[in-house]
mmCIF file of C-alpha atoms in Angstrom:
data_model
loop_
_atom_site.group_PDB
_atom_site.id
_atom_site.type_symbol
_atom_site.label_atom_id
_atom_site.label_comp_id
_atom_site.label_asym_id
_atom_site.label_seq_id
_atom_site.Cartn_x
_atom_site.Cartn_y
_atom_site.Cartn_z
ATOM 1 C CA UNK A 617 -62.326 -54.573 -34.834
ATOM 2 C CA UNK A 618 -64.295 -52.179 -36.962
ATOM 3 C CA UNK A 619 -67.201 -53.413 -36.108
ATOM 4 C CA UNK A 620 -67.829 -51.183 -32.652
ATOM 5 C CA UNK A 621 -70.324 -54.244 -31.382
ATOM 6 C CA UNK A 622 -67.453 -56.461 -31.603
ATOM 7 C CA UNK A 623 -65.591 -54.685 -29.515
ATOM 8 C CA UNK A 624 -66.632 -56.092 -25.850
ATOM 9 C CA UNK A 625 -65.412 -59.425 -26.359
ATOM 10 C CA UNK A 626 -63.314 -59.054 -28.573
ATOM 11 C CA UNK A 627 -60.080 -60.123 -25.889
ATOM 12 C CA UNK A 628 -61.321 -63.234 -24.641
ATOM 13 C CA UNK A 629 -62.179 -64.642 -28.828
ATOM 14 C CA UNK A 630 -58.540 -62.816 -30.063
ATOM 15 C CA UNK A 631 -56.349 -64.596 -27.462
ATOM 16 C CA UNK A 632 -57.902 -67.570 -27.681
ATOM 17 C CA UNK A 633 -57.434 -68.052 -31.739
ATOM 18 C CA UNK A 634 -54.113 -66.803 -30.779
ATOM 19 C CA UNK A 635 -53.802 -69.581 -28.825
ATOM 20 C CA UNK A 636 -55.247 -71.992 -31.314
ATOM 21 C CA UNK A 637 -53.257 -69.586 -34.462
ATOM 22 C CA UNK A 638 -50.157 -68.250 -33.528
ATOM 23 C CA UNK A 639 -50.936 -65.881 -36.902
ATOM 24 C CA UNK A 640 -53.475 -64.109 -35.298
ATOM 25 C CA UNK A 641 -50.845 -62.089 -33.266
ATOM 26 C CA UNK A 642 -49.441 -61.363 -29.694
ATOM 27 C CA UNK A 643 -53.215 -59.794 -27.443
ATOM 28 C CA UNK A 644 -50.832 -57.777 -24.855
ATOM 29 C CA UNK A 645 -48.960 -56.488 -28.631
ATOM 30 C CA UNK A 646 -52.614 -55.142 -28.737
ATOM 31 C CA UNK A 647 -54.140 -53.661 -26.099
ATOM 32 C CA UNK A 648 -51.621 -51.878 -25.348
ATOM 33 C CA UNK A 649 -52.359 -49.610 -28.213
ATOM 34 C CA UNK A 650 -55.070 -48.785 -26.750
ATOM 35 C CA UNK A 651 -56.530 -46.170 -24.745
ATOM 36 C CA UNK A 652 -57.128 -46.846 -21.407
ATOM 37 C CA UNK A 653 -58.790 -44.242 -20.314
ATOM 38 C CA UNK A 654 -60.724 -44.263 -23.024
ATOM 39 C CA UNK A 655 -61.742 -47.879 -22.507
ATOM 40 C CA UNK A 656 -63.133 -47.988 -18.965
ATOM 41 C CA UNK A 657 -64.416 -44.573 -18.737
ATOM 42 C CA UNK A 658 -65.482 -43.624 -22.216
ATOM 43 C CA UNK A 659 -68.179 -42.615 -23.933
ATOM 44 C CA UNK A 660 -69.562 -41.321 -27.152
ATOM 45 C CA UNK A 661 -72.704 -38.056 -27.858
ATOM 46 C CA UNK A 662 -73.867 -38.028 -24.745
ATOM 47 C CA UNK A 663 -74.237 -34.776 -22.175
ATOM 48 C CA UNK A 664 -72.261 -34.732 -19.515
ATOM 49 C CA UNK A 665 -75.750 -34.517 -17.726
ATOM 50 C CA UNK A 666 -76.924 -38.066 -19.646
ATOM 51 C CA UNK A 667 -74.141 -39.854 -18.254
ATOM 52 C CA UNK A 668 -75.123 -38.677 -14.872
ATOM 53 C CA UNK A 669 -77.892 -39.920 -15.242
ATOM 54 C CA UNK A 670 -77.041 -43.012 -16.461
ATOM 55 C CA UNK A 671 -75.737 -43.681 -13.474
ATOM 56 C CA UNK A 672 -78.006 -42.420 -10.594
ATOM 57 C CA UNK A 673 -80.071 -44.580 -12.967
ATOM 58 C CA UNK A 674 -77.979 -47.455 -12.014
ATOM 59 C CA UNK A 675 -76.631 -46.655 -9.374
ATOM 60 C CA UNK A 676 -80.322 -47.330 -7.877
ATOM 61 C CA UNK A 677 -80.918 -51.130 -9.487
ATOM 62 C CA UNK A 678 -77.935 -51.858 -7.552
ATOM 63 C CA UNK A 679 -79.327 -50.513 -4.342
ATOM 64 C CA UNK A 680 -82.770 -51.989 -5.868
ATOM 65 C CA UNK A 681 -81.066 -55.421 -6.537
ATOM 66 C CA UNK A 682 -79.530 -55.475 -2.669
ATOM 67 C CA UNK A 683 -82.680 -55.102 -1.046
ATOM 68 C CA UNK A 684 -84.431 -58.211 -3.363
ATOM 69 C CA UNK A 685 -81.624 -60.035 -2.610
ATOM 70 C CA UNK A 686 -81.845 -58.561 1.353
ATOM 71 C CA UNK A 687 -85.994 -59.939 0.633
ATOM 72 C CA UNK A 688 -85.397 -63.224 -0.434
ATOM 73 C CA UNK A 689 -86.441 -62.088 -4.143
ATOM 74 C CA UNK A 690 -83.811 -63.523 -6.686
ATOM 75 C CA UNK A 691 -86.268 -63.142 -9.413
ATOM 76 C CA UNK A 692 -86.483 -59.141 -8.156
ATOM 77 C CA UNK A 693 -82.338 -58.970 -7.602
ATOM 78 C CA UNK A 694 -81.092 -60.680 -11.159
ATOM 79 C CA UNK A 695 -83.654 -58.884 -12.822
ATOM 80 C CA UNK A 696 -82.665 -55.398 -11.473
ATOM 81 C CA UNK A 697 -78.639 -55.994 -12.208
ATOM 82 C CA UNK A 698 -79.454 -56.556 -15.901
ATOM 83 C CA UNK A 699 -81.567 -53.633 -16.329
ATOM 84 C CA UNK A 700 -78.733 -51.772 -14.986
ATOM 85 C CA UNK A 701 -76.944 -53.236 -17.665
ATOM 86 C CA UNK A 702 -79.050 -52.593 -19.943
ATOM 87 C CA UNK A 703 -78.728 -49.277 -19.368
ATOM 88 C CA UNK A 704 -74.731 -48.966 -21.235
ATOM 89 C CA UNK A 705 -76.071 -50.663 -24.141
ATOM 90 C CA UNK A 706 -76.105 -48.578 -27.484
ATOM 91 C CA UNK A 707 -79.055 -46.566 -28.221
ATOM 92 C CA UNK A 708 -77.846 -45.163 -31.827
ATOM 93 C CA UNK A 709 -75.275 -42.681 -31.551
ATOM 94 C CA UNK A 710 -74.989 -43.070 -28.315
ATOM 95 C CA UNK A 711 -72.938 -45.308 -26.008
ATOM 96 C CA UNK A 712 -70.690 -46.390 -23.755
ATOM 97 C CA UNK A 713 -66.831 -48.286 -23.828
ATOM 98 C CA UNK A 714 -68.205 -51.642 -23.303
ATOM 99 C CA UNK A 715 -65.000 -51.518 -20.501
ATOM 100 C CA UNK A 716 -66.596 -49.434 -18.874
ATOM 101 C CA UNK A 717 -65.562 -49.326 -14.648
ATOM 102 C CA UNK A 718 -69.151 -48.721 -13.635
ATOM 103 C CA UNK A 719 -70.322 -51.412 -16.252
ATOM 104 C CA UNK A 720 -67.917 -54.242 -14.804
ATOM 105 C CA UNK A 721 -68.850 -52.702 -11.313
ATOM 106 C CA UNK A 722 -72.574 -54.106 -12.366
ATOM 107 C CA UNK A 723 -71.579 -57.463 -14.387
ATOM 108 C CA UNK A 724 -69.449 -58.615 -11.157
ATOM 109 C CA UNK A 725 -72.946 -58.248 -8.881
ATOM 110 C CA UNK A 726 -74.848 -59.803 -11.682
ATOM 111 C CA UNK A 727 -71.776 -62.449 -12.270
ATOM 112 C CA UNK A 728 -72.561 -63.252 -8.695
ATOM 113 C CA UNK A 729 -75.838 -63.177 -8.635
ATOM 114 C CA UNK A 730 -76.112 -65.583 -10.840
ATOM 115 C CA UNK A 731 -73.905 -68.749 -9.686
ATOM 116 C CA UNK A 732 -75.101 -68.414 -6.656
ATOM 117 C CA UNK A 733 -78.237 -68.977 -7.976
ATOM 118 C CA UNK A 734 -77.015 -72.037 -10.681
ATOM 119 C CA UNK A 735 -77.795 -70.648 -13.532
ATOM 120 C CA UNK A 736 -74.310 -71.947 -15.156
ATOM 121 C CA UNK A 737 -74.957 -70.116 -18.991
ATOM 122 C CA UNK A 738 -75.953 -66.761 -18.510
ATOM 123 C CA UNK A 739 -72.727 -66.661 -15.636
ATOM 124 C CA UNK A 740 -70.310 -68.265 -18.631
ATOM 125 C CA UNK A 741 -71.477 -65.186 -20.186
ATOM 126 C CA UNK A 742 -70.910 -63.110 -17.849
ATOM 127 C CA UNK A 743 -68.012 -64.025 -17.204
ATOM 128 C CA UNK A 744 -66.553 -63.644 -20.330
ATOM 129 C CA UNK A 745 -67.413 -60.115 -20.193
ATOM 130 C CA UNK A 746 -65.614 -59.485 -17.517
ATOM 131 C CA UNK A 747 -62.873 -61.082 -18.337
ATOM 132 C CA UNK A 748 -62.359 -59.332 -21.483
ATOM 133 C CA UNK A 749 -62.564 -55.752 -18.887
ATOM 134 C CA UNK A 750 -60.141 -57.588 -17.361
ATOM 135 C CA UNK A 751 -57.688 -57.822 -19.567
ATOM 136 C CA UNK A 752 -57.915 -54.410 -20.930
ATOM 137 C CA UNK A 753 -57.952 -52.326 -17.855
ATOM 138 C CA UNK A 754 -54.874 -54.560 -17.119
ATOM 139 C CA UNK A 755 -52.936 -54.330 -20.757
ATOM 140 C CA UNK A 756 -50.120 -53.220 -18.696
ATOM 141 C CA UNK A 757 -49.834 -55.535 -16.950
ATOM 142 C CA UNK A 758 -50.278 -58.180 -18.252
ATOM 143 C CA UNK A 759 -49.559 -61.152 -15.768
ATOM 144 C CA UNK A 760 -52.218 -59.956 -13.235
ATOM 145 C CA UNK A 761 -52.964 -62.484 -10.680
ATOM 146 C CA UNK A 762 -56.979 -61.087 -10.648
ATOM 147 C CA UNK A 763 -57.382 -61.869 -14.144
ATOM 148 C CA UNK A 764 -55.827 -65.425 -13.500
ATOM 149 C CA UNK A 765 -57.854 -65.919 -10.867
ATOM 150 C CA UNK A 766 -60.449 -64.988 -13.103
ATOM 151 C CA UNK A 767 -59.443 -67.723 -15.949
ATOM 152 C CA UNK A 768 -59.898 -70.327 -13.443
ATOM 153 C CA UNK A 769 -62.855 -70.053 -12.318
ATOM 154 C CA UNK A 770 -64.277 -69.448 -16.496
ATOM 155 C CA UNK A 771 -62.308 -73.037 -16.893
ATOM 156 C CA UNK A 772 -64.144 -74.174 -14.230
ATOM 157 C CA UNK A 773 -68.255 -72.453 -15.377
ATOM 158 C CA UNK A 774 -66.871 -73.774 -19.669
ATOM 159 C CA UNK A 775 -66.252 -78.103 -17.838
ATOM 160 C CA UNK A 776 -69.652 -78.158 -15.490
ATOM 161 C CA UNK A 777 -71.155 -76.818 -18.721
ATOM 162 C CA UNK A 778 -69.209 -79.489 -21.028
ATOM 163 C CA UNK A 779 -70.257 -81.205 -19.151
ATOM 164 C CA UNK A 780 -74.319 -81.092 -19.172
ATOM 165 C CA UNK A 781 -74.632 -80.736 -22.936
ATOM 166 C CA UNK A 782 -76.376 -83.531 -24.841
ATOM 167 C CA UNK A 783 -74.551 -82.434 -28.265
ATOM 168 C CA UNK A 784 -71.177 -84.306 -28.860
ATOM 169 C CA UNK A 785 -70.847 -80.839 -30.560
ATOM 170 C CA UNK A 786 -71.249 -78.802 -27.513
ATOM 171 C CA UNK A 787 -69.804 -80.743 -26.012
ATOM 172 C CA UNK A 788 -66.723 -80.668 -27.458
ATOM 173 C CA UNK A 789 -66.485 -76.536 -27.894
ATOM 174 C CA UNK A 790 -67.255 -76.081 -23.776
ATOM 175 C CA UNK A 791 -64.405 -78.536 -23.751
ATOM 176 C CA UNK A 792 -61.838 -76.543 -25.698
ATOM 177 C CA UNK A 793 -62.963 -73.364 -23.963
ATOM 178 C CA UNK A 794 -62.271 -74.977 -20.404
ATOM 179 C CA UNK A 795 -58.582 -76.648 -22.039
ATOM 180 C CA UNK A 796 -57.073 -72.785 -23.244
ATOM 181 C CA UNK A 797 -59.359 -70.835 -20.615
ATOM 182 C CA UNK A 798 -56.825 -73.504 -17.891
ATOM 183 C CA UNK A 799 -54.335 -73.272 -19.826
ATOM 184 C CA UNK A 800 -54.417 -68.947 -20.390
ATOM 185 C CA UNK A 801 -54.661 -68.629 -16.278
ATOM 186 C CA UNK A 802 -51.973 -71.235 -16.299
ATOM 187 C CA UNK A 803 -49.820 -68.859 -18.081
ATOM 188 C CA UNK A 804 -50.497 -65.429 -15.981
ATOM 189 C CA UNK A 805 -50.640 -67.283 -12.704
ATOM 190 C CA UNK A 806 -47.092 -68.950 -13.395
ATOM 191 C CA UNK A 807 -45.184 -65.916 -13.423
ATOM 192 C CA UNK A 808 -48.197 -64.033 -10.478
ATOM 193 C CA UNK A 809 -47.593 -67.294 -7.638
ATOM 194 C CA UNK A 810 -45.288 -69.756 -7.267
ATOM 195 C CA UNK A 811 -45.119 -73.354 -9.998
ATOM 196 C CA UNK A 812 -45.588 -75.327 -6.480
ATOM 197 C CA UNK A 813 -48.430 -72.925 -5.964
ATOM 198 C CA UNK A 814 -52.183 -74.294 -5.011
ATOM 199 C CA UNK A 815 -53.602 -72.944 -8.303
ATOM 200 C CA UNK A 816 -50.745 -73.956 -10.894
ATOM 201 C CA UNK A 817 -50.751 -76.942 -9.363
ATOM 202 C CA UNK A 818 -55.154 -77.001 -9.611
ATOM 203 C CA UNK A 819 -55.023 -76.179 -12.923
ATOM 204 C CA UNK A 820 -52.587 -78.390 -13.733
ATOM 205 C CA UNK A 821 -55.174 -81.200 -12.231
ATOM 206 C CA UNK A 822 -57.662 -79.831 -14.551
ATOM 207 C CA UNK A 823 -55.695 -79.526 -17.682
ATOM 208 C CA UNK A 824 -54.075 -83.359 -17.651
ATOM 209 C CA UNK A 825 -57.967 -84.453 -16.682
ATOM 210 C CA UNK A 826 -59.585 -82.459 -19.813
ATOM 211 C CA UNK A 827 -57.007 -84.689 -21.896
ATOM 212 C CA UNK A 828 -57.456 -88.045 -20.668
ATOM 213 C CA UNK A 829 -61.257 -87.199 -21.083
#
């Protein structure tokens, strides 16, 4: 996308759109055109010292979050991880790639903390970012099992969110997203695993359940 603000979730949104509308084109073809080094470590208009300072602050927030976890301070853990993620948000002309590996590390920990504390909607947002990162990072390994497993998790989260909606419109939206996530996960795991694997069988059962409902 020309708008840099749309980069972060573009891999996921484009893939879902392509699955529903074949005219959108292949995600894998488009991602292989991405400069992988620029995608996972890239930044703009920031000095080496400035970049190192951001990384040090991020590590400090991670350490603070770990201390909060050991103390049973859930709010503190979530707050520190969220602040660490915010360090990588665009500020004027300064920006980091939304697929930066340091940002991915923070999102992974934040996602795990959100899941542990049952914050499904916030967990969905982080999981979508993680899936988009993995789609870029493994763009030259089209059926990477880690991406398939993360999509499985995302599908489960969408499915849970669907069952918790009061609005029929939102229920249908999350149900559709769950189906797309499971289909993409199955597309990957059929290659990375075996068609008789328990993961593939579980995905087939979940897709059948969605179609029945």
